[in-house]
């Protein structure tokens, strides 16, 4: 039996829900909508206290604060990680702008095997680097499982196990980045960046984003902010490179 599928969606997003319902019902796949946290309408949500804007400013500079919609998105995924741990079962998390590809059912049929091998499996293509090849690890069904050197922008769809959900919950005791960037920081929390070839879903860019919006009009980054941002990026790049090098060395020595 495949892991339970949860679709994160705002209660008011009727068009998106109809889009997801049509796709999943046509495949005869059971699923459940999970009410997303509307950050703008719930600015005092208890989970938002985890967000440290002061530290984010130190890392990313002024005017880089997370939007309430981004906090709401983070809270929605966070609550599903909690549910994954409480139920002690792997789950598939989809956002309501996911386009299910023909390979989706093949992934669902093999999801139990994926969950027994990996704590987090990205079901979407990598959007961090165009045509990022990835390092082949093994074959499961029709998929080549790959370790990626950079993460997956967006959190359109992924499989997660209770153990990994708890790791991400622990790592997210303090929020500094959007949820997808937090999940992408594999070189910090040590949840490897694992994806599929071919991917089994993609994001529908035709839907208007409830999360991202334009920067404040007329904002110009100061030299100090630029230095802060570049320094933080340099540290991350060095840690990422070190982690990826260590992975490749272990792989060559042990073959896994």
Short mmCIF file of C-alpha atoms in Angstrom, two decimals:
data_model
loop_
_atom_site.label_atom_id
_atom_site.label_comp_id
_atom_site.label_asym_id
_atom_site.label_seq_id
_atom_site.Cartn_x
_atom_site.Cartn_y
_atom_site.Cartn_z
CA UNK A 1 0.00 0.00 0.00
CA UNK A 2 1.56 3.36 -1.03
CA UNK A 3 2.15 6.07 1.57
CA UNK A 4 -0.75 8.41 2.23
CA UNK A 5 -0.81 11.46 -0.02
CA UNK A 6 -1.45 14.92 1.44
CA UNK A 7 -2.10 17.93 -0.77
CA UNK A 8 -1.30 21.25 0.90
CA UNK A 9 -3.88 23.81 -0.16
CA UNK A 10 -5.51 26.94 1.20
CA UNK A 11 -9.15 26.35 2.05
CA UNK A 12 -10.10 29.15 -0.36
CA UNK A 13 -8.05 27.82 -3.30
CA UNK A 14 -10.98 26.14 -5.04
CA UNK A 15 -9.46 26.24 -8.53
CA UNK A 16 -6.24 24.63 -7.37
CA UNK A 17 -8.14 21.98 -5.40
CA UNK A 18 -10.25 21.12 -8.43
CA UNK A 19 -7.04 20.82 -10.47
CA UNK A 20 -5.48 18.38 -8.00
CA UNK A 21 -8.71 16.45 -7.44
CA UNK A 22 -9.13 15.84 -11.14
CA UNK A 23 -5.58 14.54 -11.50
CA UNK A 24 -5.58 12.23 -8.49
CA UNK A 25 -9.10 10.91 -8.89
CA UNK A 26 -8.42 10.08 -12.55
CA UNK A 27 -5.59 7.85 -11.29
CA UNK A 28 -7.84 6.35 -8.61
CA UNK A 29 -5.29 7.39 -5.98
CA UNK A 30 -6.58 8.14 -2.46
CA UNK A 31 -5.45 11.49 -1.05
CA UNK A 32 -6.38 14.11 1.50
CA UNK A 33 -6.30 17.88 1.35
CA UNK A 34 -4.32 19.45 4.19
CA UNK A 35 -5.40 22.97 5.05
CA UNK A 36 -2.48 25.31 4.47
CA UNK A 37 -1.76 28.05 6.97
CA UNK A 38 -2.72 31.42 5.50
CA UNK A 39 0.07 33.60 6.85
CA UNK A 40 -1.51 36.94 5.96
CA UNK A 41 -4.80 36.02 7.65
CA UNK A 42 -3.03 34.38 10.62
CA UNK A 43 -0.05 36.67 11.30
CA UNK A 44 0.09 35.56 14.95
CA UNK A 45 0.19 31.83 14.26
CA UNK A 46 2.07 30.15 17.09
CA UNK A 47 4.66 28.55 14.80
CA UNK A 48 5.73 31.94 13.46
CA UNK A 49 7.49 32.54 16.79
CA UNK A 50 10.17 30.18 15.52
CA UNK A 51 11.16 32.74 12.87
CA UNK A 52 14.22 34.82 13.85
CA UNK A 53 14.12 37.94 11.71
CA UNK A 54 17.08 39.51 13.51
CA UNK A 55 19.37 36.62 12.64
CA UNK A 56 18.04 36.48 9.08
CA UNK A 57 18.90 40.17 8.67
CA UNK A 58 22.41 39.45 9.89
CA UNK A 59 22.73 36.71 7.26
CA UNK A 60 20.85 38.17 4.32
CA UNK A 61 20.78 41.91 4.97
CA UNK A 62 17.94 44.35 5.55
CA UNK A 63 14.67 44.01 3.61
CA UNK A 64 15.21 40.26 3.28
CA UNK A 65 12.57 39.31 5.85
CA UNK A 66 10.38 36.33 5.08
CA UNK A 67 6.87 37.28 4.02
CA UNK A 68 3.88 36.12 6.04
CA UNK A 69 2.92 33.93 3.10
CA UNK A 70 6.34 32.26 3.25
CA UNK A 71 5.93 31.67 6.97
CA UNK A 72 2.51 30.17 6.29
CA UNK A 73 4.01 27.83 3.70
CA UNK A 74 6.73 26.79 6.16
CA UNK A 75 4.15 26.16 8.89
CA UNK A 76 2.04 24.02 6.55
CA UNK A 77 4.95 21.69 5.72
CA UNK A 78 6.12 21.72 9.36
CA UNK A 79 2.70 20.54 10.56
CA UNK A 80 2.76 17.69 8.05
CA UNK A 81 6.21 16.66 9.27
CA UNK A 82 4.75 16.54 12.77
CA UNK A 83 1.88 14.39 11.51
CA UNK A 84 4.33 12.07 9.77
CA UNK A 85 6.17 11.55 13.05
CA UNK A 86 2.97 11.13 15.08
CA UNK A 87 1.50 8.57 12.68
CA UNK A 88 4.90 6.87 12.30
CA UNK A 89 4.31 6.30 8.59
CA UNK A 90 6.00 7.73 5.48
CA UNK A 91 3.87 10.20 3.55
CA UNK A 92 3.86 11.90 0.16
CA UNK A 93 3.48 15.68 0.33
CA UNK A 94 2.20 17.58 -2.70
CA UNK A 95 1.52 21.26 -3.15
CA UNK A 96 -1.63 22.18 -5.04
CA UNK A 97 0.18 23.35 -8.18
CA UNK A 98 1.77 19.97 -8.92
CA UNK A 99 1.40 18.56 -12.44
CA UNK A 100 1.46 14.77 -12.16
CA UNK A 101 3.53 13.20 -14.95
CA UNK A 102 2.91 9.74 -16.45
CA UNK A 103 5.60 8.33 -14.14
CA UNK A 104 3.68 9.39 -11.00
CA UNK A 105 1.82 6.09 -10.62
CA UNK A 106 5.04 4.14 -11.06
CA UNK A 107 6.56 6.13 -8.23
CA UNK A 108 3.49 5.55 -6.04
CA UNK A 109 3.70 1.81 -6.71
CA UNK A 110 7.39 1.77 -5.69
CA UNK A 111 7.06 4.30 -2.85
CA UNK A 112 7.41 1.66 -0.14
CA UNK A 113 10.80 0.62 -1.49
CA UNK A 114 11.90 4.24 -1.79
CA UNK A 115 10.88 4.86 1.83
CA UNK A 116 12.88 1.86 3.00
CA UNK A 117 16.03 3.19 1.29
CA UNK A 118 15.78 6.99 1.62
CA UNK A 119 14.36 9.42 4.16
CA UNK A 120 13.55 12.16 1.66
CA UNK A 121 12.95 11.76 -2.07
CA UNK A 122 12.25 14.78 -4.25
CA UNK A 123 9.64 13.93 -6.88
CA UNK A 124 10.14 17.11 -8.96
CA UNK A 125 13.04 18.13 -11.21
CA UNK A 126 15.85 20.14 -9.72
CA UNK A 127 15.37 23.84 -10.38
CA UNK A 128 18.53 25.03 -8.65
CA UNK A 129 20.73 24.37 -11.67
CA UNK A 130 19.47 23.96 -15.24
CA UNK A 131 19.96 20.36 -16.42
CA UNK A 132 21.65 19.31 -13.17
CA UNK A 133 22.74 15.74 -13.95
CA UNK A 134 23.03 14.23 -10.48
CA UNK A 135 25.11 11.23 -9.38
CA UNK A 136 23.39 7.86 -10.05
CA UNK A 137 22.95 5.75 -6.92
CA UNK A 138 20.66 2.86 -7.88
CA UNK A 139 17.63 1.82 -9.91
CA UNK A 140 14.18 1.43 -8.35
CA UNK A 141 11.50 0.44 -10.83
CA UNK A 142 11.85 2.66 -13.89
CA UNK A 143 13.69 5.36 -11.93
CA UNK A 144 17.35 6.12 -11.52
CA UNK A 145 17.85 7.44 -8.01
CA UNK A 146 20.33 10.30 -7.99
CA UNK A 147 22.24 12.33 -5.43
CA UNK A 148 22.20 16.01 -6.45
CA UNK A 149 24.97 18.48 -5.73
CA UNK A 150 22.46 21.29 -5.19
CA UNK A 151 18.96 21.19 -3.83
CA UNK A 152 15.48 21.50 -5.30
CA UNK A 153 13.95 24.98 -5.44
CA UNK A 154 10.32 24.78 -4.39
CA UNK A 155 8.66 21.97 -2.43
CA UNK A 156 6.14 20.84 -5.02
CA UNK A 157 6.33 17.18 -4.11
CA UNK A 158 8.37 14.80 -1.97
CA UNK A 159 8.27 11.53 -0.05
CA UNK A 160 9.35 11.74 3.59
CA UNK A 161 9.77 9.17 6.36
CA UNK A 162 9.12 9.71 10.10
CA UNK A 163 12.83 9.60 10.97
CA UNK A 164 13.67 12.28 8.43
CA UNK A 165 10.62 14.34 9.35
CA UNK A 166 11.93 14.42 12.93
CA UNK A 167 15.38 15.49 11.72
CA UNK A 168 13.81 18.41 9.82
CA UNK A 169 11.65 19.33 12.81
CA UNK A 170 14.74 19.42 15.03
CA UNK A 171 16.64 21.45 12.45
CA UNK A 172 13.71 23.85 12.17
CA UNK A 173 13.67 24.80 15.84
CA UNK A 174 14.61 28.24 14.51
CA UNK A 175 13.41 29.48 11.12
CA UNK A 176 15.81 31.52 9.01
CA UNK A 177 15.00 30.50 5.44
CA UNK A 178 11.92 29.59 3.39
CA UNK A 179 10.86 25.98 3.82
CA UNK A 180 12.32 24.75 0.51
CA UNK A 181 15.66 26.43 1.22
CA UNK A 182 15.65 24.87 4.68
CA UNK A 183 15.04 21.42 3.21
CA UNK A 184 17.76 22.10 0.62
CA UNK A 185 20.41 22.63 3.31
CA UNK A 186 21.43 18.96 3.22
CA UNK A 187 25.01 19.88 4.07
CA UNK A 188 23.74 21.15 7.45
CA UNK A 189 21.02 18.70 8.51
CA UNK A 190 22.58 15.73 6.62
CA UNK A 191 19.37 14.65 4.90
CA UNK A 192 20.81 13.87 1.49
CA UNK A 193 19.54 15.61 -1.64
CA UNK A 194 18.01 12.64 -3.48
CA UNK A 195 15.86 12.89 -6.59
CA UNK A 196 14.53 10.91 -9.53
CA UNK A 197 15.33 10.46 -13.19
CA UNK A 198 12.82 10.80 -14.70
CA UNK A 199 10.90 13.10 -12.36
CA UNK A 200 7.27 12.21 -11.70
CA UNK A 201 5.80 15.68 -11.27
CA UNK A 202 6.51 19.32 -11.99
CA UNK A 203 5.24 22.69 -10.82
CA UNK A 204 2.48 24.42 -12.77
CA UNK A 205 3.81 27.94 -13.26
CA UNK A 206 0.46 29.08 -14.66
CA UNK A 207 -1.02 29.33 -11.17
CA UNK A 208 -0.46 32.66 -9.46
CA UNK A 209 1.90 32.25 -6.52
CA UNK A 210 0.43 32.85 -3.08
CA UNK A 211 3.96 33.03 -1.66
CA UNK A 212 6.29 35.08 -3.78
CA UNK A 213 5.76 38.69 -4.67
CA UNK A 214 7.74 41.70 -5.84
CA UNK A 215 10.35 43.28 -3.58
CA UNK A 216 9.58 46.55 -1.93
CA UNK A 217 9.41 49.32 -4.53
CA UNK A 218 12.57 51.34 -4.83
CA UNK A 219 14.58 49.12 -2.49
CA UNK A 220 18.28 49.15 -3.23
CA UNK A 221 20.62 46.80 -1.42
CA UNK A 222 23.34 48.57 0.54
CA UNK A 223 27.00 47.63 0.29
CA UNK A 224 26.85 46.29 3.84
CA UNK A 225 23.87 44.10 2.99
CA UNK A 226 25.59 42.84 -0.14
CA UNK A 227 28.69 41.88 1.84
CA UNK A 228 26.57 40.07 4.45
CA UNK A 229 24.69 38.17 1.78
CA UNK A 230 27.79 37.21 -0.20
CA UNK A 231 29.63 36.10 2.94
CA UNK A 232 26.70 33.86 3.96
CA UNK A 233 26.55 32.44 0.42
CA UNK A 234 30.29 31.75 0.43
CA UNK A 235 30.05 29.83 3.72
CA UNK A 236 27.15 27.79 2.38
CA UNK A 237 28.95 27.05 -0.87
CA UNK A 238 32.04 25.86 0.95
CA UNK A 239 30.02 23.59 3.26
CA UNK A 240 28.04 22.24 0.31
CA UNK A 241 31.21 21.53 -1.68
CA UNK A 242 32.84 19.81 1.30
CA UNK A 243 29.76 17.66 1.90
CA UNK A 244 29.47 16.66 -1.75
CA UNK A 245 33.16 15.79 -1.97
CA UNK A 246 32.91 13.62 1.12
CA UNK A 247 29.86 11.87 -0.36
CA UNK A 248 31.70 11.05 -3.58
CA UNK A 249 34.74 9.77 -1.70
CA UNK A 250 32.54 7.48 0.46
CA UNK A 251 30.72 6.29 -2.64
CA UNK A 252 33.94 5.38 -4.45
CA UNK A 253 35.29 3.56 -1.39
CA UNK A 254 32.15 1.71 -0.33
CA UNK A 255 30.02 1.77 -3.48
CA UNK A 256 27.07 3.10 -1.50
#
